[in-house]
Coordinates of C-alpha atoms in Angstrom, one line a residue:
M1 CA 142.9 -76.7 -66.4
K2 CA 144.5 -78.5 -69.5
K3 CA 143.1 -77.9 -72.8
K4 CA 140.7 -80.5 -74.8
L5 CA 141.8 -81.5 -78.2
L6 CA 138.8 -83.6 -79.2
G7 CA 136.5 -81.2 -81.3
L8 CA 139.2 -79.1 -82.6
T9 CA 139.4 -78.3 -86.2
L10 CA 142.5 -79.4 -88.2
S11 CA 143.0 -75.7 -88.6
E12 CA 143.0 -75.0 -84.7
L13 CA 145.7 -78.3 -84.3
T14 CA 147.7 -76.8 -87.1
D15 CA 147.9 -73.6 -85.2
I16 CA 148.4 -75.4 -81.5
C17 CA 151.6 -77.5 -83.6
H18 CA 153.1 -74.4 -84.6
Q19 CA 153.1 -72.7 -81.1
E20 CA 154.3 -75.9 -79.4
G21 CA 157.4 -76.0 -81.8
L22 CA 155.5 -79.0 -84.1
P23 CA 155.9 -79.7 -87.7
G24 CA 152.8 -78.6 -89.6
F25 CA 152.0 -82.2 -91.1
T26 CA 151.7 -83.4 -87.2
A27 CA 148.2 -81.7 -87.1
R28 CA 146.8 -84.1 -89.8
Q29 CA 148.4 -87.0 -87.7
I30 CA 146.5 -85.6 -84.4
C31 CA 143.3 -85.5 -86.8
D32 CA 143.9 -89.1 -87.7
W33 CA 144.3 -90.1 -84.1
L34 CA 141.6 -88.6 -82.9
Y35 CA 138.9 -88.8 -85.5
K36 CA 139.7 -92.0 -87.2
K37 CA 141.4 -94.4 -84.9
R38 CA 139.6 -92.8 -81.7
V39 CA 142.5 -93.3 -79.3
V40 CA 142.0 -91.7 -75.9
D41 CA 145.6 -90.6 -74.5
F42 CA 148.4 -89.0 -76.1
G43 CA 150.8 -92.6 -75.8
Q44 CA 148.6 -94.1 -78.6
M45 CA 149.5 -91.4 -80.8
T46 CA 152.8 -93.8 -82.1
N47 CA 153.8 -91.7 -84.8
L48 CA 154.5 -88.9 -82.6
S49 CA 157.5 -88.3 -81.2
K50 CA 158.3 -88.9 -78.0
K51 CA 159.2 -85.3 -77.4
A52 CA 156.1 -84.3 -79.2
R53 CA 153.7 -86.3 -77.3
Q54 CA 155.3 -84.9 -73.9
A55 CA 155.0 -81.1 -75.3
L56 CA 151.1 -82.0 -76.1
S57 CA 150.3 -83.9 -72.8
E58 CA 151.9 -80.8 -70.5
K59 CA 149.1 -78.8 -71.8
Y60 CA 146.6 -80.5 -73.6
E61 CA 144.5 -83.8 -73.1
V62 CA 142.6 -85.9 -75.6
G63 CA 139.1 -85.3 -73.4
A64 CA 137.2 -88.4 -74.1
V65 CA 134.8 -89.2 -71.6
P66 CA 133.8 -92.9 -71.3
Y67 CA 130.7 -94.1 -70.3
C68 CA 129.7 -95.4 -67.2
K69 CA 127.0 -97.8 -67.8
Y70 CA 124.8 -98.9 -70.3
A71 CA 121.1 -101.1 -70.3
M72 CA 120.2 -103.2 -73.2
S73 CA 116.5 -103.6 -74.4
K74 CA 114.6 -106.4 -75.0
D75 CA 114.2 -105.2 -78.9
G76 CA 118.4 -104.6 -79.5
T77 CA 118.3 -101.0 -78.3
R78 CA 121.1 -100.0 -75.7
K79 CA 121.5 -96.9 -73.6
Y80 CA 124.6 -95.6 -72.8
L81 CA 125.2 -93.6 -69.8
F82 CA 127.6 -90.8 -69.5
E83 CA 128.9 -88.7 -66.0
V84 CA 129.9 -85.3 -67.8
R85 CA 130.6 -81.9 -66.3
P86 CA 129.1 -79.2 -68.4
L87 CA 130.0 -75.7 -69.4
S88 CA 127.4 -73.8 -67.8
K89 CA 124.6 -73.9 -65.0
A90 CA 121.1 -73.0 -65.4
A91 CA 120.4 -69.0 -64.7
G92 CA 119.5 -68.5 -61.3
A93 CA 120.0 -72.1 -60.2
D94 CA 119.7 -72.8 -56.6
E95 CA 123.9 -72.5 -56.1
S96 CA 123.6 -74.0 -52.5
L97 CA 122.5 -77.2 -54.5
S98 CA 124.8 -77.1 -57.7
S99 CA 127.8 -76.3 -56.0
L100 CA 127.9 -79.5 -54.2
S101 CA 129.0 -81.3 -57.5
T102 CA 129.2 -80.4 -61.1
A103 CA 128.8 -83.3 -62.3
S104 CA 125.6 -84.5 -64.6
Y105 CA 124.4 -87.7 -66.6
V106 CA 123.6 -87.5 -70.0
E107 CA 122.4 -90.4 -72.4
A108 CA 122.8 -91.5 -75.7
V109 CA 120.7 -94.4 -77.4
M110 CA 122.1 -96.8 -79.9
I111 CA 119.0 -98.1 -82.1
P112 CA 119.6 -101.2 -84.4
D113 CA 117.9 -101.7 -87.4
G114 CA 118.9 -104.8 -89.8
E115 CA 121.9 -103.3 -91.3
R116 CA 121.2 -99.9 -90.0
K117 CA 122.9 -98.3 -86.1
T118 CA 121.6 -94.8 -85.5
L119 CA 122.8 -93.3 -82.5
C120 CA 120.5 -90.7 -80.5
V121 CA 122.8 -88.0 -79.5
S122 CA 122.4 -85.5 -76.6
S123 CA 123.9 -82.1 -76.6
Q124 CA 122.9 -81.0 -73.0
A125 CA 122.8 -81.9 -69.6
G126 CA 118.8 -81.3 -69.3
C127 CA 116.8 -79.0 -71.0
R128 CA 115.7 -75.1 -70.9
M129 CA 112.7 -75.8 -73.4
G130 CA 110.6 -77.2 -70.3
C131 CA 108.3 -79.1 -72.6
R132 CA 105.6 -80.8 -70.4
F133 CA 105.7 -84.4 -72.1
C134 CA 109.2 -84.7 -71.9
M135 CA 111.2 -86.4 -68.8
T136 CA 114.4 -84.6 -69.7
G137 CA 112.6 -81.1 -69.6
R138 CA 111.2 -82.2 -66.5
Q139 CA 114.7 -82.2 -65.1
G140 CA 115.9 -78.5 -65.9
F141 CA 118.8 -76.7 -67.3
H142 CA 122.3 -78.1 -66.2
G143 CA 124.6 -77.1 -68.9
N144 CA 126.0 -77.2 -72.1
L145 CA 128.2 -80.1 -73.7
D146 CA 131.5 -79.2 -75.0
A147 CA 132.2 -80.6 -78.4
A148 CA 134.5 -83.5 -76.8
Q149 CA 131.4 -84.6 -74.2
I150 CA 129.4 -84.8 -77.7
L151 CA 131.7 -86.7 -80.0
S152 CA 132.7 -89.3 -76.6
Q153 CA 128.7 -90.5 -77.5
F154 CA 130.0 -91.4 -80.9
F155 CA 133.6 -92.9 -80.5
L156 CA 133.3 -94.6 -77.0
I157 CA 130.0 -96.6 -77.3
D158 CA 130.5 -100.4 -77.9
E159 CA 129.4 -100.1 -81.6
A160 CA 131.0 -97.1 -82.4
E161 CA 132.8 -98.5 -85.5
E162 CA 129.0 -99.8 -86.6
L163 CA 127.3 -96.5 -86.6
T164 CA 125.5 -95.6 -89.5
N165 CA 123.4 -93.0 -88.8
A166 CA 123.0 -90.6 -86.0
V167 CA 120.1 -88.0 -84.9
F168 CA 120.7 -85.4 -82.4
M169 CA 117.7 -85.9 -80.7
G170 CA 118.7 -86.8 -77.0
M171 CA 118.8 -84.6 -74.1
G172 CA 118.7 -80.9 -74.4
E173 CA 117.8 -78.7 -77.5
P174 CA 120.9 -78.4 -80.1
L175 CA 120.3 -75.1 -81.1
D176 CA 120.7 -73.9 -77.5
N177 CA 124.2 -75.4 -78.0
L178 CA 124.5 -74.4 -81.5
D179 CA 128.4 -73.6 -81.4
N180 CA 129.5 -76.9 -80.1
V181 CA 126.9 -78.8 -82.2
L182 CA 128.0 -77.1 -85.1
R183 CA 131.7 -78.0 -84.1
A184 CA 130.8 -81.7 -83.3
L185 CA 129.0 -82.0 -86.8
D186 CA 132.3 -80.1 -88.6
V187 CA 134.7 -83.0 -87.2
L188 CA 131.6 -85.7 -88.1
T189 CA 131.3 -84.4 -92.0
S190 CA 134.8 -82.9 -92.6
D191 CA 137.3 -85.3 -94.9
W192 CA 140.2 -84.4 -91.9
G193 CA 137.4 -85.9 -89.4
C194 CA 135.1 -88.6 -89.8
A195 CA 134.6 -87.9 -93.4
W196 CA 130.6 -88.6 -92.6
S197 CA 127.9 -87.7 -95.2
P198 CA 125.7 -85.1 -94.1
K199 CA 122.8 -87.4 -95.1
R200 CA 123.7 -89.4 -92.5
I201 CA 123.0 -87.0 -89.7
T202 CA 119.5 -85.4 -88.3
L203 CA 119.2 -82.5 -85.8
S204 CA 115.9 -82.0 -84.2
T205 CA 114.9 -78.7 -82.7
I206 CA 111.7 -76.9 -81.2
G207 CA 112.9 -73.9 -83.9
L208 CA 114.8 -71.7 -82.1
N209 CA 114.0 -68.8 -84.6
K210 CA 114.6 -65.3 -82.5
S211 CA 117.7 -63.7 -83.8
V212 CA 120.6 -62.3 -81.3
S213 CA 120.7 -58.3 -81.9
V214 CA 121.9 -58.2 -85.4
R215 CA 122.7 -61.9 -86.0
K216 CA 121.1 -64.6 -87.5
S217 CA 118.9 -66.8 -85.4
P218 CA 120.1 -70.1 -84.2
L219 CA 118.0 -71.8 -86.7
E220 CA 119.2 -69.5 -89.3
R221 CA 122.7 -70.2 -89.0
F222 CA 122.4 -74.1 -88.5
L223 CA 120.6 -74.3 -91.8
E224 CA 123.4 -71.8 -93.4
E225 CA 126.4 -73.4 -91.6
S226 CA 125.7 -77.2 -92.1
R227 CA 123.8 -79.3 -94.5
V228 CA 122.5 -82.4 -92.1
H229 CA 118.8 -83.0 -92.2
L230 CA 116.5 -81.0 -89.8
A231 CA 113.7 -82.2 -87.8
V232 CA 111.2 -79.7 -86.2
S233 CA 109.7 -80.8 -83.2
L234 CA 105.9 -79.7 -83.9
H235 CA 103.5 -81.5 -81.8
N236 CA 100.4 -79.1 -82.4
P237 CA 99.1 -76.7 -85.5
F238 CA 97.3 -74.3 -83.2
P239 CA 99.9 -71.7 -81.0
D240 CA 97.6 -71.7 -77.8
E241 CA 97.3 -74.8 -77.7
R242 CA 101.4 -75.8 -78.4
R243 CA 102.2 -73.3 -75.8
E244 CA 100.2 -75.4 -73.5
L245 CA 102.1 -78.2 -74.3
M246 CA 105.5 -76.6 -75.1
P247 CA 106.1 -73.0 -73.4
S248 CA 108.8 -72.4 -75.7
E249 CA 106.3 -71.6 -78.2
G250 CA 105.8 -67.9 -76.5
A251 CA 109.2 -67.3 -77.2
F252 CA 110.0 -69.0 -80.8
P253 CA 106.3 -69.3 -82.5
L254 CA 106.2 -72.2 -84.9
K255 CA 104.8 -69.9 -87.3
K256 CA 108.3 -67.7 -87.9
T257 CA 110.1 -71.3 -87.6
L258 CA 108.2 -72.1 -90.8
E259 CA 108.7 -68.8 -92.3
I260 CA 112.6 -69.0 -91.4
I261 CA 112.1 -72.6 -93.4
R262 CA 110.6 -71.6 -96.5
R263 CA 113.2 -69.6 -97.3
Y264 CA 115.9 -72.6 -97.6
D265 CA 116.0 -75.1 -99.9
F266 CA 114.4 -78.8 -99.0
T267 CA 113.9 -80.3 -102.5
G268 CA 117.4 -81.9 -103.1
Q269 CA 119.2 -84.1 -100.7
R270 CA 118.6 -82.4 -97.7
R271 CA 115.2 -83.2 -96.0
V272 CA 112.9 -81.5 -93.5
S273 CA 110.7 -83.3 -91.5
F274 CA 108.3 -82.7 -88.5
E275 CA 108.2 -84.7 -85.0
Y276 CA 104.4 -84.8 -83.7
I277 CA 103.5 -86.6 -80.9
M278 CA 99.9 -88.1 -80.6
F279 CA 97.9 -87.2 -77.2
K280 CA 94.9 -88.4 -76.9
G281 CA 92.0 -85.8 -77.3
L282 CA 95.1 -83.4 -77.6
T283 CA 96.4 -83.0 -80.7
D284 CA 94.8 -86.2 -82.8
T285 CA 91.5 -84.8 -83.8
P286 CA 90.2 -84.5 -87.2
R287 CA 90.7 -80.3 -86.4
H288 CA 94.4 -80.9 -85.9
A289 CA 94.9 -82.8 -88.8
E290 CA 93.3 -80.5 -90.9
A291 CA 95.2 -77.6 -89.5
L292 CA 98.3 -79.5 -90.0
V293 CA 97.7 -80.1 -93.4
S294 CA 96.9 -76.5 -94.0
L295 CA 100.3 -75.3 -92.2
L296 CA 102.5 -77.4 -94.1
R297 CA 100.6 -77.3 -97.5
G298 CA 103.5 -76.8 -100.3
L299 CA 106.5 -77.8 -98.2
Q300 CA 108.1 -80.7 -99.3
C301 CA 108.5 -82.9 -96.0
R302 CA 107.9 -85.5 -93.7
V303 CA 105.9 -85.9 -90.6
N304 CA 106.7 -88.6 -88.3
L305 CA 104.1 -89.3 -85.9
I306 CA 104.9 -90.4 -82.2
R307 CA 102.8 -92.3 -80.0
F308 CA 103.2 -90.7 -76.6
H309 CA 105.4 -92.5 -74.2
D310 CA 103.8 -92.3 -70.8
I311 CA 106.6 -90.6 -68.3
G312 CA 104.6 -91.5 -65.1
D313 CA 102.6 -88.5 -63.3
T314 CA 101.2 -87.0 -66.2
E315 CA 97.3 -86.0 -67.8
F316 CA 98.5 -87.1 -71.1
V317 CA 97.3 -90.3 -72.9
P318 CA 98.7 -91.8 -75.9
S319 CA 96.4 -92.2 -78.9
S320 CA 94.7 -95.4 -80.1
M321 CA 96.3 -97.0 -83.3
K322 CA 92.6 -96.5 -85.1
T323 CA 93.4 -92.7 -84.3
V324 CA 96.7 -92.6 -85.5
Q325 CA 96.1 -94.7 -88.3
A326 CA 92.8 -91.8 -89.5
F327 CA 95.4 -88.9 -88.6
E328 CA 98.1 -90.8 -90.9
D329 CA 95.9 -91.5 -93.8
R330 CA 94.5 -88.0 -93.8
L331 CA 97.7 -86.3 -94.1
N332 CA 99.0 -88.9 -97.0
A333 CA 95.5 -88.0 -98.9
A334 CA 96.9 -84.4 -98.6
G335 CA 99.9 -84.9 -100.3
I336 CA 102.2 -85.1 -97.1
K337 CA 104.2 -88.1 -96.4
A338 CA 103.3 -89.3 -92.9
T339 CA 104.7 -92.2 -91.0
L340 CA 104.3 -93.5 -87.5
R341 CA 107.3 -94.0 -85.7
A342 CA 108.3 -97.0 -84.3
S343 CA 108.5 -96.9 -80.7
R344 CA 112.3 -98.6 -79.5
G345 CA 113.8 -99.3 -76.3
Q346 CA 110.7 -98.4 -74.5
D347 CA 111.2 -101.1 -71.8
I348 CA 114.6 -99.1 -70.8
E349 CA 113.5 -95.8 -70.5
A350 CA 114.9 -95.1 -73.9
A351 CA 112.3 -94.1 -76.1
C352 CA 111.5 -90.1 -77.2
G353 CA 111.0 -88.2 -74.1
M354 CA 112.0 -90.5 -71.6
L355 CA 116.0 -90.0 -71.0
S356 CA 117.6 -89.5 -68.4
G357 CA 114.8 -89.6 -66.0
K358 CA 116.0 -92.0 -63.2
E359 CA 119.8 -91.2 -63.0
A360 CA 118.9 -87.1 -63.1
G361 CA 116.4 -87.8 -60.4
A362 CA 118.8 -90.5 -58.1
Q363 CA 121.3 -87.6 -58.4
K364 CA 119.0 -85.1 -57.1
S365 CA 118.4 -86.9 -54.2
K366 CA 122.1 -87.6 -53.5
L367 CA 122.5 -84.2 -53.4
L368 CA 119.9 -83.0 -51.2
K369 CA 120.3 -85.7 -48.7
E370 CA 124.1 -84.0 -48.1
L371 CA 122.6 -80.9 -48.6
V372 CA 120.8 -81.3 -45.2
K373 CA 123.3 -83.1 -43.3

C-alpha cells in the first residue's frame, strides 16, 4: 500500500526526499503543491523533474479524498459527503458485518455568514462517546480519519479557497483521534502549510481528561501542543443528569475537565467556550442556570446556547424561545457572556448533532441485506 503524502510535515517530506535521492528543496516544493495549490496527483507538480515525480509515484500517493455528493440548504449552508476508509474499527464490532466493506461516510458542512465561510469538520467516522441527543453518536464508532482524510474536507469542497474559519465540531470526538487532528492542525497553521492563524480554528470536545499511564491526558496535550480555540460540550451542570445525556461523564467528569482548563491561560487571544443544548425541562430550568453560573464563575469564557434539533425517535423536546431568552439573560446578568447560536442547515440535516444519519443508516441496511443473502 502506498503511503499518503497529504498530512506530512515539511520535516517528514524532507526525509522522504533524502531517501529517494531528491534534493532537499524538493520538500518545500511538494509542500507548496500539497498545501497551497492543493493538487491531487504528482502529474500536477510541474516544477518537479519527471524523474522525481516517477520516483514518488512508485511508493507514494497524494491521498486526497474528493467528496461524492453535496446538499444545499435554503439558507446557503452546504453539506458535503465523503466516502472514506477509516484507520480502525470499533472494539468489539460485529466483524461479520464490518468485514463486508471498510468504507464509511463522513460529512463536512460549509456555513456562510456574510463575508465569513466556516467549515465544520469531521475527525472520525461515527463516534464512540454515545451522546443520546446526537445522530452521529447513535451510529456508533467506525474508525478514525487520518490527516489526509481530515484535510481533504478543507481542500476539496467547492468553497475551499473562500474559507475563513473552521470548527472541529463535525462527526466524532476530535481528542479521541488526537494525533491525526494535531497533524492536520499543524498543516493548517504552519508557514510551510496553509499558514492559517490558530485564531481561525475552534476544536470542540466532551473533554477527554484521563491520563494514559504517565502521559498527559488528550485535553492537556491539545492545550499544550496547539493554539486553536477550545469549545467544551457541557449541556448540563449536574454530574448525574449530564451522565444521563452523555455517558462519557462517567469516564471523563466535567469537574476534572474544568480543573484542567483553569490551569491554562485563556485571558489572551485564545478562547474557551462551552456548548449548552437547551432541552425542555432537562437543562433549561432556573436551577440549571444557577448551577451553571456557579460552575463557571471566575472563568473567562463564553456559553453558546443551542436549541435542540430533533433527530427523531427521541423523548427530547427543544426549549421554548422564551425559556432560552430567560436562561441567556440570567447568565449574562451574572457576568457570563451567553449567546444563542443560530441554527443553520437544519433542512438538510446539517445542524448540530444531525450529521450522517441517513447515509450511515442506508449503508448499514445495505450491508445487512448482503449479509443475509
